[in-house]
mmCIF file of C-alpha atoms in Angstrom:
data_model
loop_
_atom_site.group_PDB
_atom_site.id
_atom_site.type_symbol
_atom_site.label_atom_id
_atom_site.label_comp_id
_atom_site.label_asym_id
_atom_site.label_seq_id
_atom_site.Cartn_x
_atom_site.Cartn_y
_atom_site.Cartn_z
ATOM 1 C CA MET M 1 7.853 -10.419 -7.555
ATOM 2 C CA THR M 2 11.145 -10.103 -5.659
ATOM 3 C CA VAL M 3 12.631 -6.650 -5.124
ATOM 4 C CA ILE M 4 16.355 -6.263 -4.442
ATOM 5 C CA ARG M 5 17.794 -3.238 -2.628
ATOM 6 C CA VAL M 6 21.440 -3.093 -3.744
ATOM 7 C CA ASP M 7 23.854 -0.414 -4.964
ATOM 8 C CA PHE M 8 26.757 -0.828 -7.398
ATOM 9 C CA SER M 9 28.970 1.401 -9.530
ATOM 10 C CA SER M 10 32.542 1.988 -10.647
ATOM 11 C CA ASN M 11 32.982 4.005 -7.426
ATOM 12 C CA ILE M 12 31.721 1.460 -4.890
ATOM 13 C CA GLY M 13 32.266 -1.779 -6.803
ATOM 14 C CA PHE M 14 30.101 -4.687 -7.934
ATOM 15 C CA GLY M 15 30.559 -7.245 -5.154
ATOM 16 C CA HIS M 16 27.018 -7.021 -3.802
ATOM 17 C CA LEU M 17 25.493 -7.043 -7.283
ATOM 18 C CA LYS M 18 27.440 -10.177 -8.279
ATOM 19 C CA ARG M 19 26.418 -11.871 -5.055
ATOM 20 C CA ILE M 20 22.758 -11.100 -5.697
ATOM 21 C CA GLU M 21 23.005 -12.299 -9.310
ATOM 22 C CA ASN M 22 24.606 -15.568 -8.149
ATOM 23 C CA TYR M 23 21.904 -16.021 -5.507
ATOM 24 C CA ILE M 24 19.120 -15.422 -8.013
ATOM 25 C CA ASN M 25 20.639 -17.887 -10.483
ATOM 26 C CA LYS M 26 21.320 -20.597 -7.912
ATOM 27 C CA TYR M 27 17.824 -20.504 -6.419
ATOM 28 C CA HIS M 28 16.041 -19.842 -9.740
ATOM 29 C CA ILE M 29 14.278 -16.694 -8.560
ATOM 30 C CA ASP M 30 12.119 -15.165 -11.286
ATOM 31 C CA ASN M 31 10.467 -11.763 -11.755
ATOM 32 C CA VAL M 32 13.231 -9.776 -10.063
ATOM 33 C CA LEU M 33 13.656 -6.003 -9.918
ATOM 34 C CA ILE M 34 16.542 -3.971 -8.453
ATOM 35 C CA ILE M 35 15.870 -0.703 -6.639
ATOM 36 C CA CYS M 36 19.012 1.336 -6.078
ATOM 37 C CA LYS M 37 20.413 4.771 -5.288
ATOM 38 C CA GLU M 38 23.774 4.334 -7.006
ATOM 39 C CA CYS M 39 23.699 2.049 -10.037
ATOM 40 C CA ASP M 40 23.768 1.814 -13.827
ATOM 41 C CA GLN M 41 21.621 -0.434 -16.019
ATOM 42 C CA LYS M 42 24.563 -1.277 -18.304
ATOM 43 C CA PHE M 43 26.162 -3.356 -15.545
ATOM 44 C CA THR M 44 23.301 -5.841 -15.107
ATOM 45 C CA ASP M 45 20.552 -7.592 -17.059
ATOM 46 C CA ILE M 46 18.153 -7.217 -14.128
ATOM 47 C CA PRO M 47 15.746 -4.268 -14.558
ATOM 48 C CA ILE M 48 16.464 -1.358 -12.208
ATOM 49 C CA ILE M 49 14.590 1.583 -10.697
ATOM 50 C CA LYS M 50 16.604 4.419 -9.179
ATOM 51 C CA VAL M 51 15.490 6.204 -6.000
ATOM 52 C CA GLU M 52 16.891 9.167 -4.093
ATOM 53 C CA ASN M 53 16.557 7.782 -0.565
ATOM 54 C CA GLU M 54 14.970 5.057 1.552
ATOM 55 C CA ASN M 55 11.661 6.922 1.838
ATOM 56 C CA LYS M 56 11.386 6.788 -1.960
ATOM 57 C CA PHE M 57 12.338 3.129 -1.754
ATOM 58 C CA PHE M 58 9.451 2.496 0.627
ATOM 59 C CA GLU M 59 7.104 4.309 -1.752
ATOM 60 C CA LYS M 60 8.193 2.032 -4.600
ATOM 61 C CA VAL M 61 7.727 -1.058 -2.457
ATOM 62 C CA LYS M 62 4.210 0.071 -1.581
ATOM 63 C CA GLU M 63 3.470 0.633 -5.258
ATOM 64 C CA LEU M 64 4.914 -2.715 -6.413
ATOM 65 C CA ASN M 65 3.739 -4.819 -3.444
ATOM 66 C CA PRO M 66 6.268 -7.655 -3.960
ATOM 67 C CA GLU M 67 6.208 -10.954 -2.090
ATOM 68 C CA THR M 68 9.820 -10.600 -0.979
ATOM 69 C CA VAL M 69 12.349 -7.794 -0.554
ATOM 70 C CA ILE M 70 16.044 -8.697 -0.319
ATOM 71 C CA ILE M 71 18.504 -6.190 1.132
ATOM 72 C CA ASP M 72 22.198 -6.435 0.258
ATOM 73 C CA ASN M 73 23.317 -2.995 1.312
ATOM 74 C CA TYR M 74 25.371 -1.924 4.349
ATOM 75 C CA ASN M 75 23.641 1.474 4.381
ATOM 76 C CA PHE M 76 20.180 0.021 4.934
ATOM 77 C CA THR M 77 20.093 0.322 8.716
ATOM 78 C CA TYR M 78 18.411 -1.513 11.574
ATOM 79 C CA GLU M 79 15.963 1.403 11.871
ATOM 80 C CA ASN M 80 15.211 1.133 8.145
ATOM 81 C CA GLU M 81 14.406 -2.535 8.662
ATOM 82 C CA LYS M 82 12.101 -1.787 11.621
ATOM 83 C CA ASN M 83 10.287 0.854 9.599
ATOM 84 C CA PHE M 84 9.960 -1.553 6.709
ATOM 85 C CA LYS M 85 8.369 -4.300 8.839
ATOM 86 C CA LYS M 86 6.043 -1.753 10.427
ATOM 87 C CA LEU M 87 4.872 -0.588 6.999
ATOM 88 C CA PHE M 88 4.861 -3.947 5.207
ATOM 89 C CA GLN M 89 4.005 -6.741 7.617
ATOM 90 C CA ASN M 90 3.006 -9.120 4.833
ATOM 91 C CA ILE M 91 6.176 -8.714 2.762
ATOM 92 C CA LYS M 92 9.072 -11.033 3.584
ATOM 93 C CA LEU M 93 12.221 -9.046 4.370
ATOM 94 C CA VAL M 94 15.530 -10.849 3.769
ATOM 95 C CA CYS M 95 18.903 -9.292 4.644
ATOM 96 C CA PHE M 96 22.340 -10.404 3.522
ATOM 97 C CA ASP M 97 24.848 -9.953 6.331
ATOM 98 C CA ASP M 98 28.619 -10.423 6.611
ATOM 99 C CA ASN M 99 29.419 -8.818 9.957
ATOM 100 C CA TYR M 100 26.958 -10.219 12.544
ATOM 101 C CA GLU M 101 25.003 -6.977 12.578
ATOM 102 C CA LYS M 102 21.751 -6.443 14.473
ATOM 103 C CA HIS M 103 18.722 -6.879 12.208
ATOM 104 C CA PHE M 104 14.944 -6.648 12.280
ATOM 105 C CA CYS M 105 13.901 -8.876 9.402
ATOM 106 C CA ASP M 106 12.350 -12.232 8.565
ATOM 107 C CA GLU M 107 15.556 -13.882 7.387
ATOM 108 C CA ILE M 108 19.288 -13.243 7.576
ATOM 109 C CA ILE M 109 21.533 -14.832 4.945
ATOM 110 C CA ASN M 110 25.266 -15.224 5.558
ATOM 111 C CA ILE M 111 27.275 -16.920 2.797
ATOM 112 C CA ASN M 112 30.723 -16.816 4.397
ATOM 113 C CA LEU M 113 32.816 -19.815 5.489
ATOM 114 C CA TYR M 114 33.430 -18.175 8.865
ATOM 115 C CA ALA M 115 29.692 -17.718 9.568
ATOM 116 C CA LYS M 116 28.348 -19.069 12.877
ATOM 117 C CA PRO M 117 24.584 -18.929 13.564
ATOM 118 C CA GLU M 118 25.044 -18.536 17.320
ATOM 119 C CA LYS M 119 26.618 -15.118 16.720
ATOM 120 C CA TYR M 120 23.148 -13.823 15.798
ATOM 121 C CA LYS M 121 21.088 -15.348 18.608
ATOM 122 C CA SER M 122 21.135 -12.525 21.142
ATOM 123 C CA LYS M 123 20.961 -9.711 18.575
ATOM 124 C CA ASN M 124 17.844 -10.501 16.594
ATOM 125 C CA PRO M 125 14.114 -11.094 17.185
ATOM 126 C CA GLU M 126 12.921 -14.667 17.719
ATOM 127 C CA PHE M 127 10.990 -14.608 14.455
ATOM 128 C CA THR M 128 14.178 -14.023 12.430
ATOM 129 C CA LYS M 129 15.429 -17.088 10.576
ATOM 130 C CA ILE M 130 19.229 -17.420 10.430
ATOM 131 C CA ASN M 131 20.260 -18.969 7.133
ATOM 132 C CA ILE M 132 23.953 -19.909 6.824
ATOM 133 C CA ILE M 133 24.674 -21.109 3.297
ATOM 134 C CA LYS M 134 27.812 -22.031 1.416
ATOM 135 C CA PRO M 135 29.605 -19.323 -0.588
ATOM 136 C CA LEU M 136 27.901 -18.661 -3.911
ATOM 137 C CA ILE M 137 30.389 -19.984 -6.447
ATOM 138 C CA ARG M 138 29.694 -18.857 -9.995
ATOM 139 C CA GLU M 139 29.003 -21.507 -12.619
ATOM 140 C CA GLU M 140 32.094 -20.631 -14.665
ATOM 141 C CA PHE M 141 34.301 -21.617 -11.714
ATOM 142 C CA LYS M 142 32.592 -25.002 -11.426
ATOM 143 C CA LYS M 143 33.167 -25.643 -15.135
ATOM 144 C CA THR M 144 36.764 -24.395 -15.164
ATOM 145 C CA LYS M 145 37.846 -26.318 -12.070
ATOM 146 C CA ASN M 146 37.591 -29.631 -13.920
ATOM 147 C CA LYS M 147 39.851 -28.468 -16.757
ATOM 148 C CA LYS M 148 43.625 -28.861 -16.699
ATOM 149 C CA TYR M 149 45.798 -25.860 -17.492
ATOM 150 C CA LYS M 150 49.539 -25.370 -17.350
ATOM 151 C CA LYS M 151 50.113 -23.116 -14.337
ATOM 152 C CA LYS M 152 52.307 -20.093 -14.909
ATOM 153 C CA GLY M 153 52.660 -16.620 -13.428
ATOM 154 C CA ILE M 154 50.831 -14.476 -10.897
ATOM 155 C CA PHE M 155 47.106 -13.747 -10.959
ATOM 156 C CA ILE M 156 45.844 -10.382 -9.672
ATOM 157 C CA SER M 157 42.221 -9.353 -9.176
ATOM 158 C CA LEU M 158 41.205 -6.526 -6.863
ATOM 159 C CA GLY M 159 37.503 -6.422 -7.581
ATOM 160 C CA ALA M 160 35.656 -5.282 -10.652
ATOM 161 C CA THR M 161 36.595 -1.635 -10.140
ATOM 162 C CA ASP M 162 39.644 -1.553 -7.832
ATOM 163 C CA ALA M 163 37.977 1.521 -6.363
ATOM 164 C CA LYS M 164 41.047 2.553 -4.328
ATOM 165 C CA GLY M 165 43.412 2.155 -7.263
ATOM 166 C CA ILE M 166 45.918 -0.112 -5.507
ATOM 167 C CA GLY M 167 46.500 -2.249 -8.599
ATOM 168 C CA LEU M 168 49.232 -0.038 -10.036
ATOM 169 C CA ARG M 169 51.008 0.104 -6.684
ATOM 170 C CA ILE M 170 51.111 -3.684 -6.535
ATOM 171 C CA LEU M 171 52.317 -3.980 -10.133
ATOM 172 C CA LYS M 172 55.196 -1.615 -9.419
ATOM 173 C CA GLU M 173 56.258 -3.809 -6.494
ATOM 174 C CA LEU M 174 56.384 -6.834 -8.822
ATOM 175 C CA LYS M 175 58.396 -5.102 -11.526
ATOM 176 C CA ASN M 176 61.716 -6.764 -10.693
ATOM 177 C CA ARG M 177 60.477 -10.331 -10.216
ATOM 178 C CA GLY M 178 60.762 -11.318 -13.859
ATOM 179 C CA GLU M 179 57.486 -13.247 -13.815
ATOM 180 C CA ILE M 180 54.396 -12.994 -15.977
ATOM 181 C CA VAL M 181 51.585 -11.179 -14.169
ATOM 182 C CA ASN M 182 47.973 -11.450 -15.344
ATOM 183 C CA PHE M 183 45.889 -8.551 -14.053
ATOM 184 C CA TYR M 184 42.118 -9.118 -14.246
ATOM 185 C CA THR M 185 39.739 -6.175 -14.068
ATOM 186 C CA THR M 186 36.684 -4.749 -15.814
ATOM 187 C CA SER M 187 35.971 -1.829 -18.114
ATOM 188 C CA ALA M 188 34.399 -0.080 -15.094
ATOM 189 C CA ASN M 189 37.842 0.376 -13.512
ATOM 190 C CA LYS M 190 38.496 4.136 -13.302
ATOM 191 C CA ASN M 191 42.236 3.551 -13.665
ATOM 192 C CA ILE M 192 41.924 1.447 -16.808
ATOM 193 C CA ASN M 193 43.940 3.823 -19.018
ATOM 194 C CA LYS M 194 46.806 3.965 -16.521
ATOM 195 C CA LEU M 195 46.800 0.161 -16.318
ATOM 196 C CA LYS M 196 46.811 -0.138 -20.097
ATOM 197 C CA ARG M 197 49.783 2.203 -20.357
ATOM 198 C CA PHE M 198 51.707 0.389 -17.625
ATOM 199 C CA CYS M 199 51.174 -3.018 -19.209
ATOM 200 C CA ARG M 200 52.022 -1.656 -22.643
ATOM 201 C CA LEU M 201 55.381 -0.447 -21.322
ATOM 202 C CA ASN M 202 55.997 -3.571 -19.226
ATOM 203 C CA LYS M 203 55.504 -6.671 -21.366
ATOM 204 C CA TRP M 204 55.568 -9.021 -18.368
ATOM 205 C CA CYS M 205 52.224 -7.535 -17.331
ATOM 206 C CA LYS M 206 49.164 -8.747 -19.234
ATOM 207 C CA LEU M 207 45.895 -6.877 -18.738
ATOM 208 C CA HIS M 208 42.638 -8.840 -18.980
ATOM 209 C CA ILE M 209 39.538 -6.643 -19.229
ATOM 210 C CA ASP M 210 36.077 -8.208 -18.781
ATOM 211 C CA GLU M 211 37.556 -11.696 -19.164
ATOM 212 C CA ASP M 212 36.775 -14.931 -17.308
ATOM 213 C CA VAL M 213 38.432 -14.700 -13.896
ATOM 214 C CA SER M 214 38.020 -18.437 -13.289
ATOM 215 C CA ILE M 215 40.384 -19.244 -16.170
ATOM 216 C CA GLY M 216 42.912 -16.755 -14.825
ATOM 217 C CA MET M 217 42.861 -18.508 -11.453
ATOM 218 C CA ALA M 218 43.082 -21.957 -13.014
ATOM 219 C CA LYS M 219 46.235 -20.957 -14.937
ATOM 220 C CA ALA M 220 47.983 -19.156 -12.078
ATOM 221 C CA GLU M 221 50.735 -20.415 -9.816
ATOM 222 C CA PHE M 222 49.856 -17.795 -7.224
ATOM 223 C CA GLY M 223 47.317 -15.006 -6.665
ATOM 224 C CA ILE M 224 46.975 -11.547 -5.149
ATOM 225 C CA ILE M 225 43.378 -10.659 -4.278
ATOM 226 C CA THR M 226 41.263 -8.768 -1.742
ATOM 227 C CA PRO M 227 39.688 -10.515 1.284
ATOM 228 C CA SER M 228 36.200 -10.353 -0.230
ATOM 229 C CA THR M 229 33.869 -12.659 -2.166
ATOM 230 C CA ILE M 230 36.711 -13.622 -4.503
ATOM 231 C CA THR M 231 38.396 -15.275 -1.488
ATOM 232 C CA TRP M 232 35.877 -18.123 -1.518
ATOM 233 C CA GLU M 233 36.371 -18.559 -5.267
ATOM 234 C CA ALA M 234 40.154 -18.719 -4.861
ATOM 235 C CA ILE M 235 39.816 -21.318 -2.097
ATOM 236 C CA TYR M 236 37.392 -23.298 -4.263
ATOM 237 C CA MET M 237 39.912 -23.230 -7.128
ATOM 238 C CA LYS M 238 42.734 -24.212 -4.726
ATOM 239 C CA MET M 239 44.838 -21.269 -5.859
ATOM 240 C CA PRO M 240 47.439 -20.210 -3.249
ATOM 241 C CA PHE M 241 47.237 -16.478 -2.608
ATOM 242 C CA ILE M 242 47.853 -13.484 -0.391
ATOM 243 C CA ALA M 243 45.248 -10.801 0.182
ATOM 244 C CA VAL M 244 45.344 -7.019 0.521
ATOM 245 C CA LYS M 245 42.683 -5.596 2.842
ATOM 246 C CA VAL M 246 41.120 -2.398 1.467
ATOM 247 C CA ALA M 247 37.866 -1.980 3.466
ATOM 248 C CA GLU M 248 36.575 -2.280 7.026
ATOM 249 C CA ASN M 249 33.870 -4.751 5.969
ATOM 250 C CA GLN M 250 36.678 -7.217 5.182
ATOM 251 C CA ASN M 251 37.662 -7.630 8.849
ATOM 252 C CA LEU M 252 35.998 -11.002 9.436
ATOM 253 C CA ILE M 253 37.310 -12.568 6.233
ATOM 254 C CA THR M 254 40.752 -11.225 7.167
ATOM 255 C CA LYS M 255 40.473 -12.886 10.579
ATOM 256 C CA TYR M 256 39.404 -16.169 8.947
ATOM 257 C CA LEU M 257 42.344 -16.106 6.508
ATOM 258 C CA LYS M 258 44.840 -15.407 9.266
ATOM 259 C CA GLN M 259 43.479 -18.395 11.184
ATOM 260 C CA LYS M 260 44.181 -20.454 8.054
ATOM 261 C CA ARG M 261 47.722 -19.003 7.946
ATOM 262 C CA ILE M 262 47.048 -17.058 4.750
ATOM 263 C CA LYS M 263 48.867 -13.728 4.671
ATOM 264 C CA VAL M 264 46.761 -10.562 4.586
ATOM 265 C CA LEU M 265 48.455 -7.202 4.054
ATOM 266 C CA LYS M 266 47.122 -3.757 4.897
ATOM 267 C CA GLU M 267 47.112 -1.020 2.261
ATOM 268 C CA ASN M 268 50.182 0.597 3.799
ATOM 269 C CA GLU M 269 52.018 -2.741 3.586
ATOM 270 C CA ILE M 270 51.799 -3.115 -0.185
ATOM 271 C CA TYR M 271 55.553 -2.593 -0.397
ATOM 272 C CA LYS M 272 55.898 -6.042 1.244
ATOM 273 C CA VAL M 273 53.827 -7.879 -1.358
ATOM 274 C CA SER M 274 56.723 -9.382 -3.301
ATOM 275 C CA ARG M 275 58.341 -11.036 -0.282
ATOM 276 C CA PHE M 276 55.271 -13.203 0.376
ATOM 277 C CA ILE M 277 55.115 -14.669 -3.134
ATOM 278 C CA PRO M 278 56.917 -18.043 -3.409
#
């Protein structure tokens, strides 16, 4: 059995969950269980167990005795990892990492294009394996990339939930461009009713709920996204884009994009978004 420690919801988003699901599918990992503090079964096909804190998580691990535990959670600390390895020496502990954090685990996985293994050398124990792998591109993107679509309009995707609600602010900045805008989101978006109303009143805006993002990218002339996992998908699809940074954990992707001369705006710079679209 493989146990996954990951959280996901309409409040915090689904990025880590989608990454884990892609990882499981790519490497054909069977008999998987998610243990989470903030989550909802309706958002995944993987069975879940909810816990109140990390002590309860440790209790569940002891009860289940899995072969491997995978952590994809920024709130699972270095001290949590040390406690885990002290309690469960025979269980392999794997940690996803995006920010070159200090770890105490058997394996670190970094799936980002900017990742450099030497950044981990002085921070982690000698027994820790550093595993740099290519971004986990979903199968639908691989299938869609080979299809030819007529490119038209602007693609927008700000994560499954757009937790900070910046989507409407961006749409209002595009109101006078006279171009078709395709806004991709999910039914977990807390602002879904406001988005529906806006697009109903503004026919140039088309709202796509729980639809295939890869097709949206393939049809777009240009994109507006966040500097997160979707960045690697946009690069894979060769869609030109600008990004809007909404979280501190996006700093390294932001730095990478700037090195590639791709514009990244801060939240308070959303009013500039239109001027950077060709």
